Coordinates of C-alpha atoms in Angstrom, one line a residue:
M1 CA 20.5 -31.7 -7.5
T2 CA 18.5 -30.0 -4.6
E3 CA 17.2 -26.4 -4.7
D4 CA 19.7 -25.4 -1.8
S5 CA 22.9 -26.9 -3.7
K6 CA 21.8 -24.8 -6.9
F7 CA 22.5 -21.6 -5.1
G8 CA 26.0 -22.7 -3.5
S9 CA 26.3 -21.5 0.1
R10 CA 24.6 -18.1 0.1
Y11 CA 20.9 -19.2 -0.3
Q12 CA 19.9 -21.9 2.4
N13 CA 17.2 -23.6 3.6
L14 CA 15.0 -23.2 0.5
E15 CA 11.3 -23.8 1.2
M16 CA 8.7 -23.5 -1.7
V17 CA 5.9 -21.1 -0.7
G18 CA 4.2 -20.5 -4.0
S19 CA 4.5 -21.5 -7.7
G20 CA 2.7 -20.7 -10.9
G21 CA 3.1 -21.2 -14.8
M22 CA 6.2 -19.0 -14.9
G23 CA 8.1 -20.2 -12.0
A24 CA 8.3 -20.9 -8.3
V25 CA 9.1 -18.6 -5.2
Y26 CA 10.9 -20.0 -2.3
R27 CA 11.6 -18.7 1.2
A28 CA 15.3 -18.9 1.8
Y29 CA 18.0 -17.7 4.3
D30 CA 20.6 -15.3 2.9
A31 CA 23.7 -16.3 4.8
V32 CA 25.6 -13.0 3.5
L33 CA 22.9 -10.6 4.4
D34 CA 21.7 -12.8 7.6
M35 CA 18.1 -12.5 6.9
Q36 CA 15.1 -14.2 5.4
V37 CA 14.6 -13.5 1.5
A38 CA 12.3 -14.8 -1.1
V39 CA 13.9 -16.3 -4.3
K40 CA 11.9 -16.4 -7.4
V41 CA 13.0 -18.8 -9.9
L42 CA 11.7 -19.0 -13.5
L43 CA 11.0 -22.7 -14.5
P44 CA 13.4 -24.2 -16.9
G45 CA 12.3 -24.7 -20.4
K46 CA 10.6 -21.4 -20.6
S47 CA 10.4 -19.3 -23.9
D48 CA 12.7 -16.5 -24.7
E49 CA 9.9 -14.0 -23.9
A50 CA 9.5 -15.5 -20.5
A51 CA 13.1 -14.9 -19.9
V52 CA 13.1 -11.3 -21.4
R53 CA 9.8 -10.6 -19.1
F54 CA 11.7 -12.1 -16.1
H55 CA 14.9 -9.9 -16.7
N56 CA 12.7 -6.9 -17.3
E57 CA 11.2 -7.4 -14.0
A58 CA 14.5 -7.1 -12.5
R59 CA 15.6 -4.0 -14.7
A60 CA 12.1 -2.4 -13.8
A61 CA 12.4 -2.9 -10.1
A62 CA 16.0 -1.7 -9.8
K63 CA 14.9 1.8 -10.7
L64 CA 12.5 1.8 -7.9
M65 CA 13.1 2.4 -4.0
H66 CA 9.7 2.9 -2.2
P67 CA 8.3 1.6 0.8
N68 CA 5.0 0.5 -0.9
I69 CA 7.3 -1.5 -3.6
I70 CA 8.9 -4.9 -2.8
K71 CA 12.6 -4.5 -2.7
V72 CA 15.0 -6.6 -4.6
Y73 CA 18.4 -7.5 -3.7
D74 CA 19.9 -9.8 -6.4
F75 CA 19.3 -11.1 -10.0
G76 CA 21.2 -13.8 -11.7
Q77 CA 21.5 -17.4 -12.8
N78 CA 22.2 -20.2 -10.4
E79 CA 24.5 -23.1 -10.7
S80 CA 21.6 -25.1 -12.9
G81 CA 21.3 -22.1 -15.3
D82 CA 17.8 -20.8 -13.9
L83 CA 17.3 -17.3 -13.7
Y84 CA 16.4 -15.8 -10.3
L85 CA 15.3 -12.9 -8.6
V86 CA 16.1 -12.3 -4.7
M87 CA 13.7 -10.1 -3.2
E88 CA 12.3 -8.9 0.2
Y89 CA 10.5 -11.6 2.1
I90 CA 7.1 -10.4 3.1
D91 CA 4.5 -12.3 5.8
G92 CA 1.1 -11.2 4.0
I93 CA -1.8 -12.0 2.0
T94 CA -2.8 -10.6 -1.4
L95 CA -5.7 -8.3 -1.7
E96 CA -7.4 -10.8 -4.2
Q97 CA -7.3 -13.4 -1.5
Y98 CA -8.4 -10.9 1.2
I99 CA -11.6 -10.1 -0.8
K100 CA -12.2 -13.9 -1.6
E101 CA -12.0 -14.8 2.3
N102 CA -13.7 -11.5 3.7
G103 CA -15.9 -10.1 0.8
A104 CA -15.8 -6.5 -0.4
L105 CA -14.2 -3.9 1.7
D106 CA -15.9 -1.0 3.1
F107 CA -14.5 2.2 2.4
F108 CA -12.9 3.1 5.7
K109 CA -10.9 -0.2 5.8
L110 CA -9.8 0.4 1.9
Y111 CA -8.9 3.9 2.1
P112 CA -5.4 3.4 3.8
I113 CA -4.6 0.6 1.4
L114 CA -5.5 2.3 -1.6
L115 CA -3.6 5.5 -0.4
Q116 CA -0.3 3.4 -0.2
V117 CA -0.9 1.7 -3.7
C118 CA -1.4 5.4 -5.2
K119 CA 2.0 6.2 -3.7
G120 CA 3.7 3.3 -5.0
L121 CA 2.4 3.6 -8.5
G122 CA 3.0 7.2 -8.4
H123 CA 6.7 6.8 -7.3
A124 CA 7.2 4.1 -10.3
H125 CA 5.5 6.4 -12.9
K126 CA 7.8 9.4 -11.8
H127 CA 10.8 7.0 -12.4
G128 CA 9.7 6.2 -15.9
V129 CA 8.2 2.7 -15.1
L130 CA 4.6 1.5 -16.1
H131 CA 3.4 -1.3 -14.1
R132 CA 0.8 -2.7 -16.7
D133 CA -0.5 -5.5 -14.7
V134 CA -2.3 -3.4 -11.6
K135 CA -4.7 -6.0 -9.9
P136 CA -5.8 -7.2 -6.5
S137 CA -3.6 -10.3 -6.6
N138 CA -0.5 -7.9 -7.2
V139 CA -1.1 -6.0 -3.9
I140 CA 0.2 -7.6 -0.9
L141 CA -1.0 -6.6 2.6
S142 CA 1.0 -7.1 5.8
G143 CA -0.3 -6.4 9.2
N144 CA -3.9 -6.7 10.5
E145 CA -7.2 -4.5 10.4
E146 CA -6.6 -3.5 14.0
R147 CA -3.2 -2.0 13.7
G148 CA -3.1 -1.3 10.0
Y149 CA -1.7 -2.8 6.9
N150 CA 1.6 -2.2 5.1
V151 CA 1.0 -2.4 1.5
Y152 CA 3.3 -3.7 -1.2
I153 CA 2.9 -3.6 -5.0
A154 CA 4.4 -6.8 -6.5
D155 CA 5.2 -8.3 -9.9
F156 CA 6.9 -5.8 -12.1
G157 CA 7.2 -8.8 -14.8
L158 CA 5.2 -6.7 -17.4
A159 CA 6.6 -3.4 -16.5
K160 CA 7.5 -1.0 -19.4
L161 CA 10.5 1.3 -18.8
A162 CA 10.7 4.5 -20.3
E163 CA 14.1 5.2 -22.0
V164 CA 15.7 1.9 -20.6
D165 CA 19.5 2.0 -20.8
G166 CA 19.4 5.6 -21.7
G167 CA 19.0 5.2 -25.3
G168 CA 15.6 7.1 -25.5
E169 CA 14.0 3.7 -27.0
S170 CA 11.3 2.1 -24.8
Q171 CA 11.5 -1.5 -24.6
S172 CA 8.1 -3.2 -24.5
L173 CA 6.8 -6.6 -24.6
T174 CA 4.1 -5.5 -26.8
S175 CA 6.4 -4.4 -29.6
T176 CA 5.2 -7.6 -31.4
G177 CA 1.5 -6.8 -31.0
V178 CA 1.1 -9.3 -28.2
R179 CA -1.2 -8.3 -25.5
V180 CA 0.1 -8.6 -21.9
G181 CA -1.7 -8.1 -18.7
S182 CA -4.8 -9.3 -17.1
P183 CA -8.0 -8.8 -18.9
L184 CA -10.2 -7.9 -16.2
Y185 CA -8.2 -5.0 -15.3
M186 CA -6.6 -4.0 -18.7
S187 CA -7.2 -0.5 -20.2
P188 CA -8.8 -0.1 -23.7
E189 CA -5.4 1.0 -25.2
Q190 CA -3.6 -1.9 -23.7
A191 CA -6.3 -4.3 -24.9
L192 CA -5.8 -3.0 -28.4
S193 CA -2.0 -3.0 -28.2
L194 CA -1.8 0.7 -28.5
E195 CA 1.0 2.8 -27.0
L196 CA 0.8 3.1 -23.1
D197 CA 1.5 5.8 -20.6
Q198 CA 0.7 6.1 -17.0
R199 CA -3.1 6.4 -17.5
A200 CA -3.2 2.8 -18.5
D201 CA -2.2 1.8 -14.9
I202 CA -4.6 4.5 -13.5
Y203 CA -7.5 2.6 -15.5
S204 CA -6.3 -0.6 -13.9
F205 CA -6.2 1.1 -10.5
G206 CA -9.8 2.1 -11.1
C207 CA -10.8 -1.5 -11.9
L208 CA -8.9 -2.5 -8.5
I209 CA -10.9 0.0 -6.5
Y210 CA -14.3 -1.2 -8.2
K211 CA -13.3 -4.9 -7.6
A212 CA -12.5 -4.0 -3.7
L213 CA -15.4 -2.0 -3.1
T214 CA -18.1 -4.5 -4.9
G215 CA -16.4 -7.9 -4.8
R216 CA -16.5 -8.1 -8.7
P217 CA -14.5 -6.5 -11.3
P218 CA -16.2 -3.9 -13.5
L219 CA -16.3 -5.7 -16.7
E220 CA -16.4 -9.5 -16.9
G221 CA -17.3 -11.4 -20.1
S222 CA -17.5 -15.2 -20.6
T223 CA -14.4 -15.5 -22.5
Y224 CA -11.0 -13.6 -22.6
I225 CA -11.9 -12.0 -26.0
E226 CA -15.5 -10.9 -24.7
T227 CA -13.8 -9.4 -21.6
L228 CA -11.3 -7.3 -23.8
S229 CA -14.2 -6.2 -26.0
M230 CA -16.3 -5.0 -23.1
H231 CA -13.3 -2.8 -21.8
I232 CA -13.0 -1.4 -25.3
N233 CA -16.5 -0.6 -25.9
E234 CA -18.8 -0.7 -22.7
Q235 CA -19.0 1.6 -19.8
A236 CA -18.7 -0.1 -16.4
P237 CA -21.9 -0.1 -14.2
T238 CA -22.1 2.5 -11.5
L239 CA -20.8 1.5 -8.1
A240 CA -24.2 2.2 -6.7
S241 CA -25.8 -0.4 -9.1
K242 CA -23.8 -3.0 -7.4
Y243 CA -25.3 -2.1 -3.8
P244 CA -28.7 -3.7 -2.9
G245 CA -31.0 -1.1 -1.3
E246 CA -29.6 2.1 -0.3
C247 CA -25.8 2.9 -1.4
P248 CA -23.7 4.2 1.5
D249 CA -22.8 7.8 1.0
E250 CA -19.0 7.2 1.0
I251 CA -19.5 5.0 -2.1
L252 CA -21.5 7.7 -3.7
A253 CA -18.8 10.1 -3.0
L254 CA -16.4 7.9 -4.8
E255 CA -18.4 7.4 -8.2
S256 CA -17.1 10.3 -9.8
L257 CA -13.4 9.2 -9.1
V258 CA -13.9 5.8 -10.3
E259 CA -15.9 6.8 -13.3
K260 CA -13.2 9.2 -14.3
S261 CA -10.4 6.7 -13.9
L262 CA -12.4 4.1 -16.0
S263 CA -12.9 6.6 -18.9
K264 CA -12.4 4.8 -22.6
D265 CA -10.6 8.0 -23.6
K266 CA -7.4 8.5 -21.6
E267 CA -7.4 12.0 -22.0
K268 CA -10.4 12.2 -19.7
R269 CA -8.6 10.2 -17.0
Y270 CA -6.6 11.7 -14.4
A271 CA -3.4 12.9 -15.9
S272 CA -1.2 11.2 -13.1
M273 CA -1.4 9.2 -10.0
E274 CA -0.6 12.4 -8.0
E275 CA -3.5 14.2 -9.2
L276 CA -5.8 11.2 -8.5
L277 CA -4.2 11.1 -5.0
I278 CA -5.0 14.6 -4.1
E279 CA -8.7 14.3 -5.1
F280 CA -8.8 10.8 -3.3
Q281 CA -7.5 12.5 -0.2
D282 CA -10.0 15.4 -0.6
L283 CA -12.7 13.2 -0.7
A284 CA -11.7 11.2 2.2
A285 CA -11.3 14.3 4.3
S286 CA -15.0 15.2 3.7
I287 CA -16.5 11.6 4.5
A288 CA -17.4 11.0 8.2
P289 CA -16.8 7.6 9.6
P290 CA -19.8 5.4 10.4
S291 CA -22.0 5.6 13.6
A292 CA -20.8 9.1 14.0
S293 CA -23.3 11.7 15.8
P294 CA -22.6 15.5 15.7
G295 CA -20.4 16.3 18.8
S296 CA -19.4 12.9 19.4
E297 CA -15.7 11.8 19.3
A298 CA -16.1 9.8 16.3
S299 CA -17.3 12.8 14.5
T300 CA -14.2 14.7 15.1
E301 CA -12.0 12.0 13.9
S302 CA -11.6 11.5 10.1
L303 CA -9.5 9.0 8.3
T304 CA -5.6 8.6 9.3
D305 CA -2.9 6.4 7.4
K306 CA -2.3 3.5 9.2
I307 CA 1.3 2.3 8.4
Y308 CA 2.3 -1.1 10.2
L309 CA 5.7 -2.2 10.4
E310 CA 6.3 -5.8 11.1
P311 CA 3.5 -8.0 12.4
G312 CA 4.4 -9.8 15.7
P313 CA 4.4 -13.6 16.1
Q314 CA 0.8 -13.1 17.8
N315 CA -0.5 -11.7 14.5
R316 CA 1.4 -13.8 11.7
S317 CA -0.8 -17.0 12.3
S318 CA -3.8 -15.5 10.6
F319 CA -1.9 -14.8 7.5
K320 CA -0.8 -16.9 4.7
I321 CA 2.8 -16.9 4.0
L322 CA 3.4 -14.9 0.9
A323 CA 6.9 -14.6 -0.6
V324 CA 7.2 -11.5 -3.1
V325 CA 10.3 -10.5 -4.8
L326 CA 11.3 -7.8 -7.3
T327 CA 14.9 -6.3 -8.1
I328 CA 18.3 -5.4 -8.3
L329 CA 21.1 -5.3 -11.1
A330 CA 23.8 -7.0 -9.2
I331 CA 25.4 -9.4 -11.7
G332 CA 29.2 -9.4 -12.1
M333 CA 29.6 -7.0 -9.4
V334 CA 31.3 -7.2 -6.1
A335 CA 29.2 -5.1 -3.5
A336 CA 29.6 -4.2 0.1
Y337 CA 27.4 -2.5 2.3
V338 CA 29.3 -0.9 5.3
L339 CA 27.8 0.6 8.4
L340 CA 30.3 3.1 10.3
K341 CA 28.6 3.5 13.5
V342 CA 29.3 4.3 17.1
N343 CA 27.6 3.2 20.0
E344 CA 24.0 3.9 18.8
P345 CA 21.1 2.0 20.4
P346 CA 18.8 -0.1 18.1
P347 CA 15.6 2.0 17.2
K348 CA 12.4 1.4 19.2
V349 CA 9.6 0.0 16.9
L350 CA 6.4 1.6 17.9
K351 CA 2.8 0.8 17.1
T352 CA 0.3 2.6 15.0
A353 CA -2.6 4.4 16.4
D354 CA -5.1 6.9 15.2
I355 CA -5.2 10.1 16.7
K356 CA -8.7 11.3 17.9
V357 CA -9.2 14.9 18.7
D358 CA -12.3 16.2 20.2
A359 CA -12.1 20.0 20.6
S360 CA -14.5 20.1 23.4
N361 CA -12.2 18.0 25.5
L362 CA -9.1 19.4 24.1
E363 CA -7.3 19.8 27.6
E364 CA -7.6 16.3 28.8
K365 CA -6.3 15.0 25.2
A366 CA -3.4 17.3 25.4
G367 CA -2.4 15.7 28.8
D368 CA -2.5 12.2 27.0
L369 CA -0.1 12.8 24.4
S370 CA 2.5 10.5 26.0
D371 CA -0.3 7.7 25.3
I372 CA -0.2 8.2 21.2
S373 CA 2.2 5.9 19.4
G374 CA 3.0 5.1 15.7
A375 CA 5.2 3.8 13.0
F376 CA 6.8 5.5 10.2
G377 CA 9.7 3.0 9.6
D378 CA 9.9 3.5 5.7
I379 CA 11.2 7.0 6.6
G380 CA 13.8 5.4 8.9
V381 CA 13.0 7.4 12.1
T382 CA 11.5 6.9 15.5
P383 CA 9.4 9.7 16.8
P384 CA 9.5 10.7 20.5
K385 CA 7.2 9.4 23.0
S386 CA 4.8 12.2 22.5
F387 CA 3.7 13.2 19.2
V388 CA 0.6 13.9 16.9
V389 CA 0.0 12.7 13.5
L390 CA -1.1 15.2 11.0
S391 CA -3.4 13.6 8.6
T392 CA -7.0 13.9 7.1
Q393 CA -8.2 14.8 10.6
D394 CA -10.9 17.3 11.4
A395 CA -9.6 20.7 10.4
N396 CA -11.6 22.3 13.1
A397 CA -10.1 20.0 15.8
M398 CA -6.5 21.1 14.6
D399 CA -7.6 24.6 14.8
A400 CA -8.9 24.2 18.1
W401 CA -5.3 22.8 19.4
A402 CA -3.6 25.8 17.7
K403 CA -5.9 28.4 19.3
K404 CA -5.2 27.0 22.7
D405 CA -1.7 28.0 22.5
T406 CA -0.7 24.3 23.3
Q407 CA 2.7 23.3 22.6
V408 CA 3.0 19.9 20.8
P409 CA 6.4 18.3 21.2
A410 CA 6.3 16.4 17.8
I411 CA 4.1 16.3 14.8
L412 CA 4.8 14.0 11.7
T413 CA 2.7 13.0 8.7
D414 CA 3.3 10.7 5.6
G415 CA 1.5 11.1 2.3
Y416 CA -0.9 13.8 3.4
I417 CA -0.5 17.1 1.2
L418 CA -0.2 20.0 3.6
S419 CA -2.4 23.1 3.1
D420 CA -1.4 26.6 4.2
K421 CA -3.8 26.2 7.0
D422 CA -2.0 23.2 8.3
I423 CA 1.3 24.9 7.9
D424 CA -0.1 27.7 10.0
N425 CA -1.3 25.2 12.6
I426 CA 2.1 23.5 12.8
L427 CA 3.8 27.0 13.5
A428 CA 1.1 27.6 16.4
L429 CA 1.8 24.3 17.9
K430 CA 5.6 25.1 18.1
P431 CA 7.2 21.5 17.8
Y432 CA 10.7 20.8 18.5
W433 CA 10.5 17.7 16.1
L434 CA 8.8 17.6 12.8
L435 CA 8.5 14.9 10.2
L436 CA 7.0 15.8 6.9
S437 CA 7.1 12.9 4.3
R438 CA 5.6 13.1 0.9
A439 CA 3.6 16.2 2.2
G440 CA 4.0 18.3 -0.9
I441 CA 6.5 20.9 0.4
N442 CA 7.9 23.2 -2.1
D443 CA 10.2 26.3 -1.5
D444 CA 7.4 28.6 -0.4
A445 CA 6.2 26.2 2.3
L446 CA 9.7 25.6 3.4
K447 CA 10.5 29.2 3.9
K448 CA 7.2 29.7 5.9
L449 CA 8.2 26.3 8.1
C450 CA 11.7 27.7 8.7
T451 CA 10.0 30.5 10.8
C452 CA 9.4 27.8 13.6
K453 CA 12.2 28.8 15.8
S454 CA 11.6 25.8 18.3
L455 CA 12.5 23.2 15.8
R456 CA 15.5 21.0 16.6
T457 CA 14.9 17.9 14.8
F458 CA 13.3 18.5 10.9
K459 CA 12.7 15.3 8.8
L460 CA 11.8 16.5 5.5
C461 CA 11.5 13.4 3.3
F462 CA 10.6 12.8 -0.2
S463 CA 9.9 16.5 -0.8
Q464 CA 11.4 16.7 -4.5
D465 CA 10.1 20.2 -5.4
I466 CA 12.6 21.9 -3.0
T467 CA 15.4 23.9 -4.6
A468 CA 18.7 25.6 -3.6
A469 CA 16.4 28.7 -2.7
G470 CA 14.4 26.8 -0.2
L471 CA 17.2 24.9 1.3
A472 CA 18.9 28.2 2.2
D473 CA 16.0 29.1 4.6
L474 CA 17.1 26.1 6.7
A475 CA 19.8 28.5 8.1
K476 CA 17.0 30.4 9.9
L477 CA 16.4 27.5 12.1
P478 CA 18.5 28.6 15.3
H479 CA 18.3 25.3 17.2
L480 CA 18.3 22.8 14.2
T481 CA 20.5 19.8 15.1
D482 CA 19.1 16.9 13.3
L483 CA 18.2 17.2 9.9
S484 CA 16.8 14.5 7.1
L485 CA 16.5 15.4 3.5
R486 CA 16.1 11.9 2.5
G487 CA 14.7 11.5 -1.2
C488 CA 14.6 15.0 -1.9
D489 CA 16.5 14.7 -5.3
L490 CA 19.5 16.7 -4.0
D491 CA 22.6 17.2 -6.3
D492 CA 26.1 18.5 -5.7
A493 CA 25.2 22.2 -6.2
E494 CA 22.6 22.1 -3.6
M495 CA 24.8 20.4 -1.0
K496 CA 26.8 23.6 -1.4
I497 CA 24.1 25.4 0.4
L498 CA 23.9 22.6 3.2
G499 CA 27.4 23.4 3.8
N500 CA 26.6 26.8 5.2
L501 CA 24.6 25.2 8.0
K502 CA 25.6 25.7 11.7
G503 CA 24.9 23.5 14.6
V504 CA 23.6 20.5 12.7
T505 CA 25.2 17.3 14.1
K506 CA 23.3 14.7 12.1
M507 CA 22.3 14.5 8.6
D508 CA 20.3 12.0 6.6
L509 CA 20.7 12.3 2.8
E510 CA 19.7 8.8 1.8
Y511 CA 18.0 8.2 -1.7
N512 CA 19.4 11.3 -3.1
H513 CA 20.7 9.4 -6.5
K514 CA 22.2 12.5 -8.0
L515 CA 24.6 13.1 -4.6
T516 CA 28.4 12.3 -5.4
Y517 CA 31.6 12.4 -3.4
K518 CA 32.1 16.0 -4.4
G519 CA 28.6 17.0 -2.9
L520 CA 29.4 15.0 0.4
M521 CA 32.6 16.7 0.8
A522 CA 30.7 20.2 1.0
L523 CA 29.8 19.1 4.4
A524 CA 33.1 19.5 5.4
S525 CA 32.4 23.1 6.5
V526 CA 29.6 22.0 8.8
K527 CA 31.3 22.5 12.3
G528 CA 30.2 19.7 14.6
L529 CA 28.6 17.6 12.3
R530 CA 28.7 14.0 13.6
S531 CA 26.7 11.8 11.6
V532 CA 25.9 11.3 8.0
A533 CA 24.0 8.8 6.0
V534 CA 24.4 8.6 2.2
Y535 CA 23.1 5.2 1.4
N536 CA 21.6 4.8 -2.0
T537 CA 23.3 7.7 -3.4
A538 CA 26.0 8.1 -6.2
V539 CA 28.7 8.3 -3.4
K540 CA 30.7 5.1 -3.8
L541 CA 34.1 4.9 -1.9
K542 CA 36.5 1.8 -1.7
G543 CA 39.0 0.5 0.8
A544 CA 40.9 3.1 2.8
Q545 CA 38.9 6.0 1.2
L546 CA 36.2 5.1 3.7
E547 CA 38.3 5.9 6.6
A548 CA 39.8 8.8 5.0
T549 CA 36.6 10.4 4.2
R550 CA 35.0 10.0 7.5
K551 CA 38.2 11.8 9.1
K552 CA 37.9 14.6 6.4
L553 CA 34.5 15.2 7.5
G554 CA 35.3 14.7 11.2
L555 CA 32.4 12.3 11.7
Q556 CA 31.7 9.7 14.4
N557 CA 29.3 7.8 12.1
L558 CA 29.1 7.3 8.4
Y559 CA 26.4 5.1 6.8
M560 CA 27.0 4.4 3.1
Q561 CA 27.4 1.7 0.4
T562 CA 30.6 0.9 -1.3
T563 CA 32.0 -1.5 -3.9
Y564 CA 35.0 -3.8 -3.7
N565 CA 36.6 -5.2 -6.9
T566 CA 40.4 -5.8 -6.2
P567 CA 42.5 -8.3 -4.3
K568 CA 43.7 -5.2 -2.1
A569 CA 40.3 -4.3 -1.2
Y570 CA 39.7 -8.1 -0.4
Q571 CA 42.7 -7.5 2.2
Y572 CA 41.1 -4.4 3.5
L573 CA 37.8 -6.4 4.3
D574 CA 39.9 -8.9 6.2
T575 CA 41.6 -6.1 8.3
L576 CA 38.1 -4.8 9.2
R577 CA 37.0 -8.2 10.2
A578 CA 40.0 -8.8 12.3
S579 CA 39.6 -5.3 14.2
S580 CA 35.9 -5.9 15.0
D581 CA 34.9 -7.0 18.3
R582 CA 31.1 -7.2 17.1
G583 CA 31.6 -9.3 14.2
V584 CA 32.0 -8.8 10.4
S585 CA 30.3 -11.3 8.3
Y586 CA 31.0 -11.8 4.4
G587 CA 30.2 -14.8 2.0
Q588 CA 31.1 -15.7 -1.5
T589 CA 28.9 -17.4 -4.2
G590 CA 30.0 -16.5 -7.8
P591 CA 30.5 -13.0 -8.0
V592 CA 31.8 -12.0 -4.6
T593 CA 29.5 -10.4 -2.4
F594 CA 30.5 -8.9 0.8
D595 CA 28.2 -7.7 3.7
V596 CA 30.2 -5.8 6.4
R597 CA 28.3 -4.5 9.3
K598 CA 28.5 -3.3 12.9
M599 CA 32.2 -2.1 12.5
H600 CA 34.5 -1.7 15.5
A601 CA 34.3 1.9 16.8
G602 CA 38.1 2.1 17.7
F603 CA 39.0 1.1 14.0
L604 CA 36.5 3.1 11.8
G605 CA 34.9 5.5 14.3
T606 CA 36.2 7.7 17.4
S607 CA 36.2 6.3 20.7
N608 CA 34.5 9.3 22.0

């Protein structure tokens, strides 16, 4: 039986792109989702423990939805009885392979990579998932040095879930006393098979930083047991000791961060990835790039986050194709992804660029804003043509912009924790378009930002410290029409606050997992609301409920996920397909999975 035939008609043109002791990874075409995917198959004859580990990977990744963690689409058994995972397909190279081919990275190349690993691990920890095998070979880089890398954390096969299945009992592969993980990156408590928490991943992350900066792991014995013993008993050599001659200043600045991460006593490490991230960003902001002289353009430029979406064909040839996969609990379930959409052009993919601000040449730079471009694709938005990226830039340069009383059309940031001074500068620059993602916004910060009367578009993403009190301040923005609260942990009670907004025509509420149908219907009081996105929430509708809900809310566009599991629902899908002039595709393999996209506006939307 060929690999293609083992998966029925859904997964086609399987091509092996990697294999190991546990299984093989194939690149494949998903005929239902109409896209390239990676299919990870557990080799037959593996032990029960291997099967448990494989299943654990699916369950761990199913809890996570983050741009720096590889997405998983499906999990199950093929016709030969082999377990498989279907994951996001990535063209890329592992950090391990990059180091092997290019040697150790300097800090300025490594910073944006580590920043994204921090964010991904922090998200996993926040959702009760420990990775337990953080190492360079589980970090995937997609993109290139010039335009920046998108970074993905892979392989949650050793992950430990806190309170899996809601029973309050952690299920761990170490319950029998068996050590799992990679000894070169293993924390002392993991080597001793003790109880683990997020600080074990922080130790492994410290080992990863050390390897990336020096080319060698911090502790390495001649045998497996000797390496474990070193992690338990020996302190790692300093970073400076690995540099012949004079150690670069930026490496010396990182000594304390790495030393704290690698503390034998977990109580002396960073308490969380968030705490480590804040200190890491503060250190980066204080480090001048190489070859900078006072007053030069380089001296006013600090590090920015380079986020790269999809490498173009001209860039892909330099990368080994790496298929990586992670997660979804889709066994025995019939799912359909429905896009109710009216005449909306596809988003324009922009390129990433660093923002260089020289206070002495401010007026000239202000005139060149239209030349700046960037990509924040994981937030699901496309910024205007003219914008400024607020990151770890020189604070004095940003102050200079504000003091010049210059209006900047759009400001965006991702992963940079805003200070009070940053917020003051935003208000002074009077943007009409503002995207703040993972920026540490709380109620007090939001109250202040809502005094920016020029705002028309406000994308406040992955800000989970906002309460109903903060949301109420959004009503103070007189010109607000486009609002995103993606990933802000909203519940139905907080949705009642949003129901009081006036003038908002577009609302993105994706990744708010507590949001139910009741909360969605609170938006019925928002007059003029035309578009709502509730994908990856607890809003689940079936059949004719979709159209009824759209009409009740008075919407043109409704983006959501739904489940079909009755013959009547299948008939409804046929009706949708027949009414579509753009095409509706759905396929069937075992448990029926439908993908319904690009619905005809005349049937599921309005014609105006």
